[in-house]
mmCIF file of C-alpha atoms in Angstrom:
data_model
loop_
_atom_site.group_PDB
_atom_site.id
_atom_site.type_symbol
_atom_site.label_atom_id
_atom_site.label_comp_id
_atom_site.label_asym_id
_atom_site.label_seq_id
_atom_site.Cartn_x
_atom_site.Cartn_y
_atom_site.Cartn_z
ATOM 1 C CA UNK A 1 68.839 -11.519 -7.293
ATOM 2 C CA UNK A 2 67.887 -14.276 -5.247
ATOM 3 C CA UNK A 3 68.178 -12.357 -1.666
ATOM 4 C CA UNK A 4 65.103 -10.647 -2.978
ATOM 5 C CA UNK A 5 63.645 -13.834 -4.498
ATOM 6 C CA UNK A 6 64.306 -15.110 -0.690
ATOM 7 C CA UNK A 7 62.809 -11.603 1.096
ATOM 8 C CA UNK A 8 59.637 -11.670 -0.706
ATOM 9 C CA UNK A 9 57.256 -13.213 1.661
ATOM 10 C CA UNK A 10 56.179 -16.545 -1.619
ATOM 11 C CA UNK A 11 52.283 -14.309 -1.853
ATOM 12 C CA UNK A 12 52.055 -13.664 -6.132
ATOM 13 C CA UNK A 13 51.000 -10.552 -6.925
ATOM 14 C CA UNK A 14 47.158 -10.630 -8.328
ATOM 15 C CA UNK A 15 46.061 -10.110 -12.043
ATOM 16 C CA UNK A 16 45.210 -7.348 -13.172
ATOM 17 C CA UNK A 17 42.417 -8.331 -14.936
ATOM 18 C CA UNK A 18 40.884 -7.108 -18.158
ATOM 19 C CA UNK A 19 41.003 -3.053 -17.007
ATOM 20 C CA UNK A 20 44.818 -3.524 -16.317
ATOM 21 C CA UNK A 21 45.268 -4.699 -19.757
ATOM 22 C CA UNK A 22 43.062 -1.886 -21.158
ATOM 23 C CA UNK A 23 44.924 0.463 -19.021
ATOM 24 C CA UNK A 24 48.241 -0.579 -20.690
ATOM 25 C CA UNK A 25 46.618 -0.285 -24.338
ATOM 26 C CA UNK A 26 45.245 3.016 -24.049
ATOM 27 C CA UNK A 27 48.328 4.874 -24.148
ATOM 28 C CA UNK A 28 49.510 3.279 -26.985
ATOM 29 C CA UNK A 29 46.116 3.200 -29.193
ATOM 30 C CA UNK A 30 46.104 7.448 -28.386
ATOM 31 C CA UNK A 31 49.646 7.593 -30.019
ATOM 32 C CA UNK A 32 48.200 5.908 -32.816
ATOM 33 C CA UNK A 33 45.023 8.121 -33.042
ATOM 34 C CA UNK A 34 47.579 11.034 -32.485
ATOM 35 C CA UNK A 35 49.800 9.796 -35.557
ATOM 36 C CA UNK A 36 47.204 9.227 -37.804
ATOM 37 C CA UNK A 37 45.800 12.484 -37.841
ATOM 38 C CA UNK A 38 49.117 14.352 -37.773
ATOM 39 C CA UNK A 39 50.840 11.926 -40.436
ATOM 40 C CA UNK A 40 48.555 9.686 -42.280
ATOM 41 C CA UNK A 41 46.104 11.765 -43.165
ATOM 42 C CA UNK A 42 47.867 14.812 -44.403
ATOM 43 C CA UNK A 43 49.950 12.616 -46.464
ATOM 44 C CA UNK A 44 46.951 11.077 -48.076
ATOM 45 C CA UNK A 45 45.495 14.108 -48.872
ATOM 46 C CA UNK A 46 48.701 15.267 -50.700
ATOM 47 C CA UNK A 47 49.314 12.047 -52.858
ATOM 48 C CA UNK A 48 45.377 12.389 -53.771
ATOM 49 C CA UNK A 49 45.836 15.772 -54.534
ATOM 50 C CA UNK A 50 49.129 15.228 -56.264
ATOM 51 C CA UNK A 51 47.206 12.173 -58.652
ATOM 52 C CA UNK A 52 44.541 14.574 -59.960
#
């Protein structure tokens, strides 16, 4: 671990920035889109529909 510590030539890599972190959200706010409307809603529907 610290022969590559040592081999890297000390420059830090630059921030990504705001669109980095966006990029690393998306993914994970489309699963959620995705789950609701597979999951969540259907199951709503049924309890609704199961209380009347």
């Amino acid at each position: 671990m610290w022969a590559v510590a040592l081999a890297s030539n000390g420059e830090a890599a630059a921030p990504a920035g705001l669109g980095g972190i966006f990029g690393a959200l998306m993914p994970l706010m489309l699963i959620f889109v995705i789950f609701y409307f597979l999951l969540i809603l259907p199951q709503r529907k049924k309890q609704k529909a199961h209380t009347e």
